[in-house]
Tab-separated table of C-alpha atoms in Angstrom:
chain	number	residue	atom	x	y	z
A	1	UNK	CA	23.697	-14.585	-2.898
A	2	UNK	CA	23.450	-11.145	-4.419
A	3	UNK	CA	24.051	-9.623	-0.978
A	4	UNK	CA	27.079	-11.874	-0.311
A	5	UNK	CA	28.538	-11.017	-3.700
A	6	UNK	CA	28.202	-7.299	-2.954
A	7	UNK	CA	29.772	-7.719	0.493
A	8	UNK	CA	32.706	-9.652	-0.986
A	9	UNK	CA	33.363	-6.925	-3.558
A	10	UNK	CA	33.116	-4.225	-0.853
A	11	UNK	CA	35.634	-6.058	1.365
A	12	UNK	CA	38.120	-6.680	-1.458
A	13	UNK	CA	37.466	-4.179	-4.249
A	14	UNK	CA	40.909	-4.607	-5.810
A	15	UNK	CA	40.153	-8.183	-6.893
A	16	UNK	CA	36.381	-7.761	-7.224
A	17	UNK	CA	35.743	-9.930	-4.158
A	18	UNK	CA	38.280	-12.630	-4.920
A	19	UNK	CA	37.208	-16.258	-4.753
A	20	UNK	CA	34.184	-15.541	-2.533
A	21	UNK	CA	32.950	-12.878	-4.943
A	22	UNK	CA	33.429	-15.239	-7.899
A	23	UNK	CA	31.592	-18.166	-6.265
A	24	UNK	CA	28.676	-16.105	-4.954
A	25	UNK	CA	28.338	-14.353	-8.311
A	26	UNK	CA	28.254	-17.677	-10.220
A	27	UNK	CA	25.805	-19.133	-7.678
A	28	UNK	CA	23.560	-16.089	-8.026
A	29	UNK	CA	23.509	-16.429	-11.825
A	30	UNK	CA	22.767	-20.174	-11.561
A	31	UNK	CA	19.871	-19.516	-9.197
A	32	UNK	CA	18.590	-16.787	-11.499
A	33	UNK	CA	18.858	-19.161	-14.463
A	34	UNK	CA	16.910	-21.898	-12.627
A	35	UNK	CA	14.229	-19.423	-11.553
A	36	UNK	CA	13.900	-18.053	-15.093
A	37	UNK	CA	13.593	-21.561	-16.525
A	38	UNK	CA	10.921	-22.572	-13.997
A	39	UNK	CA	8.933	-19.439	-14.746
A	40	UNK	CA	9.261	-18.865	-18.484
A	41	UNK	CA	9.725	-22.300	-20.033
A	42	UNK	CA	7.415	-22.422	-23.124
A	43	UNK	CA	5.998	-25.869	-22.282
A	44	UNK	CA	6.517	-26.351	-18.520
A	45	UNK	CA	6.808	-22.823	-17.175
A	46	UNK	CA	4.607	-21.374	-14.471
A	47	UNK	CA	3.402	-18.528	-16.702
A	48	UNK	CA	2.481	-20.796	-19.612
A	49	UNK	CA	-1.151	-21.042	-18.506
A	50	UNK	CA	-1.408	-17.264	-18.393
A	51	UNK	CA	0.203	-16.942	-21.824
A	52	UNK	CA	-2.244	-19.486	-23.291
A	53	UNK	CA	-5.069	-17.071	-22.543
A	54	UNK	CA	-3.492	-14.497	-24.853
A	55	UNK	CA	-2.573	-16.510	-27.920
A	56	UNK	CA	-2.832	-13.469	-30.175
A	57	UNK	CA	-0.338	-11.439	-28.151
A	58	UNK	CA	3.306	-10.813	-28.919
A	59	UNK	CA	4.307	-12.613	-25.719
A	60	UNK	CA	2.768	-15.894	-26.917
A	61	UNK	CA	4.015	-15.733	-30.504
A	62	UNK	CA	7.562	-14.914	-29.439
A	63	UNK	CA	7.660	-17.027	-26.265
A	64	UNK	CA	10.613	-19.114	-27.467
A	65	UNK	CA	12.631	-15.983	-28.277
A	66	UNK	CA	11.890	-14.461	-24.864
A	67	UNK	CA	12.863	-17.692	-23.150
A	68	UNK	CA	16.094	-18.009	-25.134
A	69	UNK	CA	17.055	-14.407	-24.298
A	70	UNK	CA	16.454	-14.899	-20.572
A	71	UNK	CA	18.637	-18.010	-20.620
A	72	UNK	CA	21.437	-16.729	-22.832
A	73	UNK	CA	22.004	-13.481	-20.931
A	74	UNK	CA	22.822	-15.112	-17.525
A	75	UNK	CA	24.958	-17.738	-19.307
A	76	UNK	CA	26.907	-15.033	-21.130
A	77	UNK	CA	27.536	-13.267	-17.824
A	78	UNK	CA	28.797	-16.527	-16.293
A	79	UNK	CA	31.155	-17.095	-19.223
A	80	UNK	CA	32.430	-13.515	-18.989
A	81	UNK	CA	33.050	-13.896	-15.247
A	82	UNK	CA	34.895	-17.198	-15.706
A	83	UNK	CA	37.029	-15.762	-18.523
A	84	UNK	CA	38.138	-12.882	-16.286
A	85	UNK	CA	35.896	-10.108	-17.614
A	86	UNK	CA	34.670	-9.335	-14.118
A	87	UNK	CA	33.793	-5.683	-14.740
A	88	UNK	CA	31.855	-6.533	-17.890
A	89	UNK	CA	29.968	-9.297	-16.137
A	90	UNK	CA	29.118	-6.981	-13.252
A	91	UNK	CA	27.853	-4.256	-15.569
A	92	UNK	CA	25.747	-6.790	-17.486
A	93	UNK	CA	24.346	-8.174	-14.250
A	94	UNK	CA	23.377	-4.725	-12.964
A	95	UNK	CA	21.684	-3.796	-16.223
A	96	UNK	CA	19.950	-7.165	-16.460
A	97	UNK	CA	18.655	-6.829	-12.879
A	98	UNK	CA	17.336	-3.333	-13.652
A	99	UNK	CA	15.700	-4.700	-16.802
A	100	UNK	CA	13.938	-7.442	-14.857
A	101	UNK	CA	12.673	-4.914	-12.312
A	102	UNK	CA	11.543	-2.565	-15.084
A	103	UNK	CA	9.615	-5.218	-17.022
A	104	UNK	CA	8.109	-6.653	-13.836
A	105	UNK	CA	6.960	-3.222	-12.712
A	106	UNK	CA	5.524	-2.411	-16.158
A	107	UNK	CA	3.658	-5.724	-16.274
A	108	UNK	CA	2.329	-5.370	-12.725
A	109	UNK	CA	1.287	-1.745	-13.299
A	110	UNK	CA	-0.485	-2.646	-16.527
A	111	UNK	CA	-2.355	-5.507	-14.885
A	112	UNK	CA	-3.431	-3.293	-11.987
A	113	UNK	CA	-4.732	-0.583	-14.327
A	114	UNK	CA	-6.523	-3.136	-16.519
A	115	UNK	CA	-8.043	-4.668	-13.396
A	116	UNK	CA	-9.238	-1.222	-12.320
A	117	UNK	CA	-10.775	-0.646	-15.774
A	118	UNK	CA	-12.550	-4.019	-15.625
A	119	UNK	CA	-13.964	-3.379	-12.146
A	120	UNK	CA	-15.016	0.162	-13.099
A	121	UNK	CA	-16.745	-1.019	-16.266
A	122	UNK	CA	-18.643	-3.710	-14.373
A	123	UNK	CA	-19.630	-1.265	-11.638
A	124	UNK	CA	-20.921	1.276	-14.178
A	125	UNK	CA	-22.836	-1.420	-16.049
A	126	UNK	CA	-24.316	-2.669	-12.762
A	127	UNK	CA	-25.392	0.842	-11.736
A	128	UNK	CA	-26.999	1.436	-15.142
A	129	UNK	CA	-28.869	-1.875	-14.856
A	130	UNK	CA	-30.082	-1.019	-11.352
A	131	UNK	CA	-31.355	2.368	-12.540
A	132	UNK	CA	-33.258	0.721	-15.383
A	133	UNK	CA	-34.733	-1.820	-12.959
A	134	UNK	CA	-35.813	0.865	-10.491
A	135	UNK	CA	-37.361	2.938	-13.272
A	136	UNK	CA	-39.260	-0.092	-14.566
A	137	UNK	CA	-40.543	-0.866	-11.058
A	138	UNK	CA	-41.618	2.746	-10.584
A	139	UNK	CA	-43.534	2.707	-13.855
A	140	UNK	CA	-45.265	-0.549	-12.953
A	141	UNK	CA	-46.117	0.629	-9.456
A	142	UNK	CA	-47.123	4.106	-10.556
A	143	UNK	CA	-44.844	5.672	-7.975
A	144	UNK	CA	-44.994	9.325	-8.999
A	145	UNK	CA	-42.453	10.423	-6.403
A	146	UNK	CA	-39.821	8.024	-7.715
A	147	UNK	CA	-40.549	9.036	-11.281
A	148	UNK	CA	-40.233	12.700	-10.362
A	149	UNK	CA	-36.905	12.014	-8.640
A	150	UNK	CA	-35.608	10.090	-11.641
A	151	UNK	CA	-36.743	12.903	-13.887
A	152	UNK	CA	-34.957	15.498	-11.762
A	153	UNK	CA	-31.776	13.399	-11.599
A	154	UNK	CA	-31.702	12.936	-15.353
A	155	UNK	CA	-32.185	16.586	-16.278
A	156	UNK	CA	-28.481	16.996	-16.954
A	157	UNK	CA	-28.477	14.041	-19.352
A	158	UNK	CA	-31.615	14.882	-21.325
A	159	UNK	CA	-31.594	12.909	-24.521
A	160	UNK	CA	-27.988	11.878	-23.978
A	161	UNK	CA	-26.816	8.927	-26.083
A	162	UNK	CA	-26.158	5.624	-24.391
A	163	UNK	CA	-22.573	5.171	-23.244
A	164	UNK	CA	-20.705	2.312	-24.932
A	165	UNK	CA	-18.749	0.989	-21.973
A	166	UNK	CA	-17.124	-1.804	-23.981
A	167	UNK	CA	-15.711	0.630	-26.562
A	168	UNK	CA	-14.461	2.962	-23.825
A	169	UNK	CA	-12.840	0.042	-22.018
A	170	UNK	CA	-11.158	-1.186	-25.220
A	171	UNK	CA	-9.745	2.263	-26.048
A	172	UNK	CA	-8.550	2.721	-22.470
A	173	UNK	CA	-6.770	-0.640	-22.495
A	174	UNK	CA	-5.077	0.240	-25.772
A	175	UNK	CA	-3.892	3.501	-24.232
A	176	UNK	CA	-2.575	1.706	-21.136
A	177	UNK	CA	-0.737	-0.899	-23.218
A	178	UNK	CA	0.748	1.725	-25.535
A	179	UNK	CA	1.859	3.861	-22.590
A	180	UNK	CA	3.498	0.913	-20.834
A	181	UNK	CA	5.230	-0.134	-24.064
A	182	UNK	CA	6.584	3.380	-24.530
A	183	UNK	CA	7.767	3.623	-20.919
A	184	UNK	CA	9.376	0.181	-21.143
A	185	UNK	CA	11.155	1.160	-24.369
A	186	UNK	CA	12.446	4.403	-22.841
A	187	UNK	CA	13.537	2.528	-19.724
A	188	UNK	CA	15.388	-0.098	-21.728
A	189	UNK	CA	17.051	2.625	-23.784
A	190	UNK	CA	18.199	4.354	-20.592
A	191	UNK	CA	19.491	1.088	-19.097
A	192	UNK	CA	21.250	-0.330	-22.152
A	193	UNK	CA	21.978	2.872	-24.095
A	194	UNK	CA	25.470	3.207	-22.668
A	195	UNK	CA	26.398	-0.257	-23.959
A	196	UNK	CA	25.027	0.361	-27.465
A	197	UNK	CA	27.180	3.168	-28.853
A	198	UNK	CA	26.152	2.285	-32.415
A	199	UNK	CA	22.947	4.256	-31.925
A	200	UNK	CA	25.011	7.407	-31.522
A	201	UNK	CA	25.577	7.282	-35.277
A	202	UNK	CA	22.055	8.673	-35.670
A	203	UNK	CA	23.228	11.958	-34.125
A	204	UNK	CA	25.952	12.209	-36.768
A	205	UNK	CA	23.630	11.953	-39.802
A	206	UNK	CA	22.782	15.639	-40.494
A	207	UNK	CA	19.781	16.212	-42.744
A	208	UNK	CA	19.273	19.987	-42.842
A	209	UNK	CA	20.172	23.067	-40.846
A	210	UNK	CA	18.127	25.815	-39.250
A	211	UNK	CA	19.368	29.300	-38.433
A	212	UNK	CA	18.636	30.658	-34.938
A	213	UNK	CA	19.313	34.213	-33.866
A	214	UNK	CA	21.216	34.179	-30.592
A	215	UNK	CA	22.213	37.606	-29.188
A	216	UNK	CA	22.147	39.152	-32.650
A	217	UNK	CA	24.158	36.392	-34.329
A	218	UNK	CA	22.824	33.679	-36.603
A	219	UNK	CA	23.709	30.199	-35.367
A	220	UNK	CA	23.211	27.097	-37.519
A	221	UNK	CA	21.656	24.135	-35.785
A	222	UNK	CA	21.615	20.856	-37.690
A	223	UNK	CA	18.623	18.557	-37.605
A	224	UNK	CA	19.865	14.971	-37.458
A	225	UNK	CA	18.286	11.626	-38.188
A	226	UNK	CA	17.868	11.118	-34.444
A	227	UNK	CA	15.790	14.330	-34.262
A	228	UNK	CA	13.541	13.072	-37.061
A	229	UNK	CA	13.051	9.739	-35.303
A	230	UNK	CA	12.224	11.531	-32.058
A	231	UNK	CA	9.729	13.739	-33.932
A	232	UNK	CA	8.181	10.605	-35.432
A	233	UNK	CA	7.932	9.067	-31.967
A	234	UNK	CA	6.274	12.235	-30.628
A	235	UNK	CA	3.777	12.139	-33.501
A	236	UNK	CA	2.913	8.499	-32.807
A	237	UNK	CA	2.536	9.153	-29.082
A	238	UNK	CA	0.353	12.186	-29.801
A	239	UNK	CA	-1.852	10.151	-32.134
A	240	UNK	CA	-2.266	7.371	-29.571
A	241	UNK	CA	-3.071	9.854	-26.800
A	242	UNK	CA	-5.525	11.840	-28.926
A	243	UNK	CA	-7.275	8.642	-29.992
A	244	UNK	CA	-7.504	6.807	-26.680
A	245	UNK	CA	-6.963	9.257	-23.796
A	246	UNK	CA	-10.493	10.774	-24.099
A	247	UNK	CA	-11.957	7.296	-23.506
A	248	UNK	CA	-9.968	6.846	-20.294
A	249	UNK	CA	-10.958	10.353	-19.258
A	250	UNK	CA	-14.606	9.533	-19.997
A	251	UNK	CA	-14.450	6.427	-17.782
A	252	UNK	CA	-12.937	8.462	-14.908
A	253	UNK	CA	-15.659	11.116	-15.244
A	254	UNK	CA	-18.335	8.427	-15.435
A	255	UNK	CA	-16.982	6.879	-12.249
A	256	UNK	CA	-17.339	10.224	-10.469
A	257	UNK	CA	-21.039	10.232	-11.373
A	258	UNK	CA	-21.374	14.022	-11.026
A	259	UNK	CA	-20.595	15.086	-14.605
A	260	UNK	CA	-23.311	15.132	-17.251
A	261	UNK	CA	-22.947	13.547	-20.675
A	262	UNK	CA	-22.629	16.936	-22.386
A	263	UNK	CA	-19.907	18.067	-19.998
A	264	UNK	CA	-17.988	14.811	-20.475
A	265	UNK	CA	-18.168	15.228	-24.246
A	266	UNK	CA	-16.932	18.832	-24.008
A	267	UNK	CA	-14.030	17.914	-21.712
A	268	UNK	CA	-12.883	14.964	-23.806
A	269	UNK	CA	-13.135	16.941	-27.067
A	270	UNK	CA	-11.128	19.876	-25.717
A	271	UNK	CA	-8.546	17.405	-24.397
A	272	UNK	CA	-8.227	15.836	-27.839
A	273	UNK	CA	-7.719	19.259	-29.470
A	274	UNK	CA	-5.099	20.223	-26.863
A	275	UNK	CA	-3.137	16.995	-27.395
A	276	UNK	CA	-3.125	17.424	-31.176
A	277	UNK	CA	-1.971	21.057	-30.962
A	278	UNK	CA	0.733	20.277	-28.370
A	279	UNK	CA	2.023	17.276	-30.370
A	280	UNK	CA	2.146	19.365	-33.559
A	281	UNK	CA	4.145	22.111	-31.816
A	282	UNK	CA	6.591	19.599	-30.317
A	283	UNK	CA	7.093	17.880	-33.682
A	284	UNK	CA	7.735	21.190	-35.438
A	285	UNK	CA	10.139	22.238	-32.697
A	286	UNK	CA	12.014	18.928	-32.948
A	287	UNK	CA	12.340	19.393	-36.709
A	288	UNK	CA	13.989	22.789	-36.281
A	289	UNK	CA	11.100	25.249	-36.362
A	290	UNK	CA	11.555	28.195	-33.988
A	291	UNK	CA	8.885	30.247	-32.298
A	292	UNK	CA	9.721	33.222	-34.509
A	293	UNK	CA	9.236	31.098	-37.616
A	294	UNK	CA	5.966	29.806	-36.201
A	295	UNK	CA	4.945	33.420	-35.641
A	296	UNK	CA	5.616	34.258	-39.290
A	297	UNK	CA	3.695	31.148	-40.312
A	298	UNK	CA	0.789	32.235	-38.103
A	299	UNK	CA	0.896	35.707	-39.695
A	300	UNK	CA	0.863	34.187	-43.189
A	301	UNK	CA	-1.963	31.932	-42.152
A	302	UNK	CA	-3.839	34.975	-40.863
A	303	UNK	CA	-3.533	36.646	-44.263
A	304	UNK	CA	-4.850	33.495	-45.914
A	305	UNK	CA	-7.685	33.387	-43.421
A	306	UNK	CA	-8.589	36.971	-44.200
A	307	UNK	CA	-8.968	36.144	-47.887
A	308	UNK	CA	-10.467	32.687	-48.061
A	309	UNK	CA	-10.552	30.742	-44.819
A	310	UNK	CA	-12.523	33.059	-42.544
A	311	UNK	CA	-15.592	30.832	-42.640
A	312	UNK	CA	-13.605	27.738	-41.664
A	313	UNK	CA	-11.891	29.537	-38.792
A	314	UNK	CA	-15.194	31.109	-37.717
A	315	UNK	CA	-16.725	27.641	-37.559
A	316	UNK	CA	-13.714	26.357	-35.594
A	317	UNK	CA	-13.903	29.201	-33.049
A	318	UNK	CA	-17.666	28.719	-32.839
A	319	UNK	CA	-17.100	25.028	-32.133
A	320	UNK	CA	-14.811	25.927	-29.224
A	321	UNK	CA	-17.467	28.341	-27.918
A	322	UNK	CA	-20.079	25.578	-28.140
A	323	UNK	CA	-17.867	23.270	-26.085
A	324	UNK	CA	-17.043	25.986	-23.534
A	325	UNK	CA	-20.415	27.695	-23.010
A	326	UNK	CA	-22.475	24.600	-23.878
A	327	UNK	CA	-25.597	26.272	-25.319
A	328	UNK	CA	-25.883	23.019	-27.277
A	329	UNK	CA	-24.900	19.613	-25.900
A	330	UNK	CA	-24.768	16.139	-27.340
A	331	UNK	CA	-28.242	14.686	-26.875
A	332	UNK	CA	-30.082	18.040	-26.926
A	333	UNK	CA	-33.146	18.517	-29.104
A	334	UNK	CA	-32.692	21.710	-31.135
A	335	UNK	CA	-34.349	23.633	-33.951
A	336	UNK	CA	-32.223	25.636	-36.370
A	337	UNK	CA	-34.172	27.300	-39.166
A	338	UNK	CA	-36.538	24.669	-40.506
A	339	UNK	CA	-34.504	21.735	-39.183
A	340	UNK	CA	-35.280	19.973	-35.898
A	341	UNK	CA	-33.302	17.052	-34.535
A	342	UNK	CA	-31.121	15.586	-31.806
A	343	UNK	CA	-27.461	16.638	-31.562
A	344	UNK	CA	-25.256	13.581	-32.133
A	345	UNK	CA	-21.784	15.098	-32.696
A	346	UNK	CA	-20.005	18.429	-32.259
A	347	UNK	CA	-16.948	18.609	-34.487
A	348	UNK	CA	-14.410	21.294	-35.419
A	349	UNK	CA	-16.361	22.619	-38.402
A	350	UNK	CA	-19.951	21.485	-38.025
A	351	UNK	CA	-22.481	19.969	-35.652
A	352	UNK	CA	-24.483	16.918	-36.671
A	353	UNK	CA	-28.161	16.539	-35.802
A	354	UNK	CA	-30.455	13.575	-36.549
A	355	UNK	CA	-34.131	14.285	-37.282
A	356	UNK	CA	-37.161	12.050	-36.759
A	357	UNK	CA	-36.609	10.455	-40.174
A	358	UNK	CA	-33.096	9.430	-39.031
A	359	UNK	CA	-31.518	11.794	-41.534
A	360	UNK	CA	-28.286	13.456	-40.472
A	361	UNK	CA	-27.927	17.179	-41.095
A	362	UNK	CA	-24.568	18.988	-40.835
A	363	UNK	CA	-24.972	22.523	-39.508
A	364	UNK	CA	-21.962	24.885	-39.529
A	365	UNK	CA	-21.050	25.858	-35.986
A	366	UNK	CA	-21.217	29.534	-36.875
A	367	UNK	CA	-24.978	29.293	-37.429
A	368	UNK	CA	-25.463	27.896	-33.939
A	369	UNK	CA	-23.616	30.847	-32.384
A	370	UNK	CA	-24.712	33.799	-34.541
A	371	UNK	CA	-28.119	32.554	-35.711
A	372	UNK	CA	-31.403	31.945	-33.938
A	373	UNK	CA	-31.381	28.635	-32.095
A	374	UNK	CA	-34.160	26.857	-30.231
A	375	UNK	CA	-32.943	24.332	-27.677
A	376	UNK	CA	-35.821	22.247	-26.423
A	377	UNK	CA	-33.836	20.559	-23.639
A	378	UNK	CA	-31.189	23.056	-22.526
A	379	UNK	CA	-32.202	23.235	-18.859
A	380	UNK	CA	-35.588	21.462	-18.733
A	381	UNK	CA	-37.028	18.605	-20.772
A	382	UNK	CA	-40.627	19.580	-20.053
A	383	UNK	CA	-42.525	20.937	-23.031
A	384	UNK	CA	-46.013	22.362	-23.494
A	385	UNK	CA	-48.593	21.001	-25.896
A	386	UNK	CA	-51.470	23.148	-27.148
A	387	UNK	CA	-54.482	21.495	-28.753
A	388	UNK	CA	-57.047	23.788	-30.388
A	389	UNK	CA	-60.617	22.507	-30.110
A	390	UNK	CA	-63.683	23.993	-31.792
A	391	UNK	CA	-67.240	23.249	-30.589
A	392	UNK	CA	-70.481	24.350	-32.193
A	393	UNK	CA	-72.401	27.399	-31.050
A	394	UNK	CA	-74.930	26.452	-28.383
A	395	UNK	CA	-72.753	23.736	-26.856
A	396	UNK	CA	-72.061	23.542	-23.125
A	397	UNK	CA	-68.669	25.235	-22.818
A	398	UNK	CA	-68.321	24.410	-19.099
A	399	UNK	CA	-68.908	20.727	-19.813
A	400	UNK	CA	-66.322	20.817	-22.629
A	401	UNK	CA	-63.718	22.350	-20.278
A	402	UNK	CA	-64.542	19.745	-17.617
A	403	UNK	CA	-64.042	16.894	-20.111
A	404	UNK	CA	-60.654	18.269	-21.155
A	405	UNK	CA	-59.497	18.423	-17.539
A	406	UNK	CA	-60.670	14.828	-17.046
A	407	UNK	CA	-58.644	13.693	-20.052
A	408	UNK	CA	-55.552	15.448	-18.641
A	409	UNK	CA	-55.959	13.675	-15.289
A	410	UNK	CA	-56.424	10.281	-16.945
A	411	UNK	CA	-53.175	10.469	-18.938
A	412	UNK	CA	-50.151	9.566	-16.758
A	413	UNK	CA	-47.777	11.316	-19.136
A	414	UNK	CA	-49.357	14.716	-18.497
A	415	UNK	CA	-47.606	16.562	-15.661
A	416	UNK	CA	-49.500	17.968	-12.686
A	417	UNK	CA	-46.960	20.776	-12.301
A	418	UNK	CA	-47.325	22.966	-14.335
A	419	UNK	CA	-51.035	22.204	-14.182
A	420	UNK	CA	-53.100	21.638	-17.351
A	421	UNK	CA	-55.237	24.559	-18.453
A	422	UNK	CA	-58.063	25.373	-20.832
A	423	UNK	CA	-58.586	28.820	-22.316
A	424	UNK	CA	-61.737	30.029	-24.092
A	425	UNK	CA	-59.904	31.742	-26.889
A	426	UNK	CA	-62.448	33.434	-29.106
A	427	UNK	CA	-65.779	33.269	-30.890
A	428	UNK	CA	-64.908	31.879	-34.279
A	429	UNK	CA	-66.843	32.139	-37.494
A	430	UNK	CA	-68.238	28.633	-37.147
A	431	UNK	CA	-67.224	27.459	-33.659
A	432	UNK	CA	-66.373	28.352	-30.117
A	433	UNK	CA	-62.574	27.962	-29.995
A	434	UNK	CA	-60.911	26.451	-26.913
A	435	UNK	CA	-57.147	26.098	-26.314
A	436	UNK	CA	-56.203	22.972	-24.323
A	437	UNK	CA	-52.679	23.246	-22.864
A	438	UNK	CA	-50.800	20.475	-21.045
A	439	UNK	CA	-47.161	19.780	-20.154
A	440	UNK	CA	-45.285	16.512	-20.726
A	441	UNK	CA	-41.988	15.428	-19.172
A	442	UNK	CA	-39.969	14.573	-22.283
A	443	UNK	CA	-39.960	15.289	-25.975
A	444	UNK	CA	-40.508	11.594	-26.648
A	445	UNK	CA	-43.977	11.927	-25.100
A	446	UNK	CA	-44.985	14.926	-27.176
A	447	UNK	CA	-46.281	13.296	-30.370
A	448	UNK	CA	-47.863	10.246	-28.648
A	449	UNK	CA	-49.744	12.534	-26.216
A	450	UNK	CA	-50.964	14.777	-29.062
A	451	UNK	CA	-52.249	11.747	-30.964
A	452	UNK	CA	-53.957	10.167	-27.948
A	453	UNK	CA	-55.496	13.469	-26.855
A	454	UNK	CA	-56.997	14.096	-30.290
A	455	UNK	CA	-58.484	10.603	-30.318
A	456	UNK	CA	-59.868	10.870	-26.800
A	457	UNK	CA	-61.248	14.389	-27.330
A	458	UNK	CA	-63.013	13.278	-30.487
A	459	UNK	CA	-64.455	10.226	-28.728
A	460	UNK	CA	-65.552	11.976	-25.527
A	461	UNK	CA	-67.005	15.026	-27.268
A	462	UNK	CA	-69.040	12.800	-29.566
């Protein structure tokens, strides 16, 4: 019917298709009205079952309004056509058809992306479960080769926190929904903007003026209410992107499977900073700020930094260096001064570490760059344990060394490479001092191995 209506208008453009154009146009609108009713009726429509699954959504709460709008618009076009407003009816029909295509495409695109997020989340959860199962089987079977392979594969994620897939999926869905809503709003504005001239009043409400130097002459440019609303929209979009885009980025990097947890954290954090800075510049530019004015503001800020904010800026720059060079990553075990703990967050000003007592310590980023830092897990999670043992004069030193080697072989947590070693250190005042040195695979094994070794050495030597 739509095709026949277009052919009729093309054959007789002077009368907009004549009787054939009128009849096919009315028939097309009637068919569209019947289709819309069958699909979107609040109680008998095809999509009602789908809407019932989202009772907290806007589509469910406003289902009667949506249905009324989809019925009234074709009826109004029919009335306009019958009353002789053929051009108006045609324009309304074209815009309504474009609107239907736009909303259908936005809905279909959103569902496809959400489906992809769901499948990706389930696949990542399944892979994590399989890795845990394989590791548990290897531990039960004592398969050293598998354990060594798992250890080698996990070197890049030493001490990394567990990924919250549900939170990442929720943030990503919020980003997708917000993006589709924004695109739909912009599309509707482009489709219907020409028929809503009242919105042009916003361009006539001048709020303040800004002087720009163009070829040596000062030109006043007025900032209108429309510019402020656009700046507000940019700020909202920037906030949504900075809040939720890193989660979507994290899911994509997780799906690749080749990026470590520390690298993902660095990439997502830098992305968040870049979005915030770009949004701030766009908002200032929309509100009338020029690059020259921003340069003067940066110069004034530099003077303020020189007097009182140098520490804050130094910590900020140090934070960027930490994210770029990655001498410290989220999940690393570090020692700074007298504090030892696991890195949990790297922020603009400070890095947070959690010690064995579950206390959180905020360390300025500058100290991590300019001070002395010990990273226990930067490139290797293996760590050496030294146990000093004293035996009485006259004891069998060879037998003592043999017992220590036996204890190292009996403990599965002690690594064979590097091999355990015993050193006869010195002749003490009251004992012959031996140094027993072994390597363990992770920091989590360090204290338990020290405790068990002391107990076993005391028992066996007795």
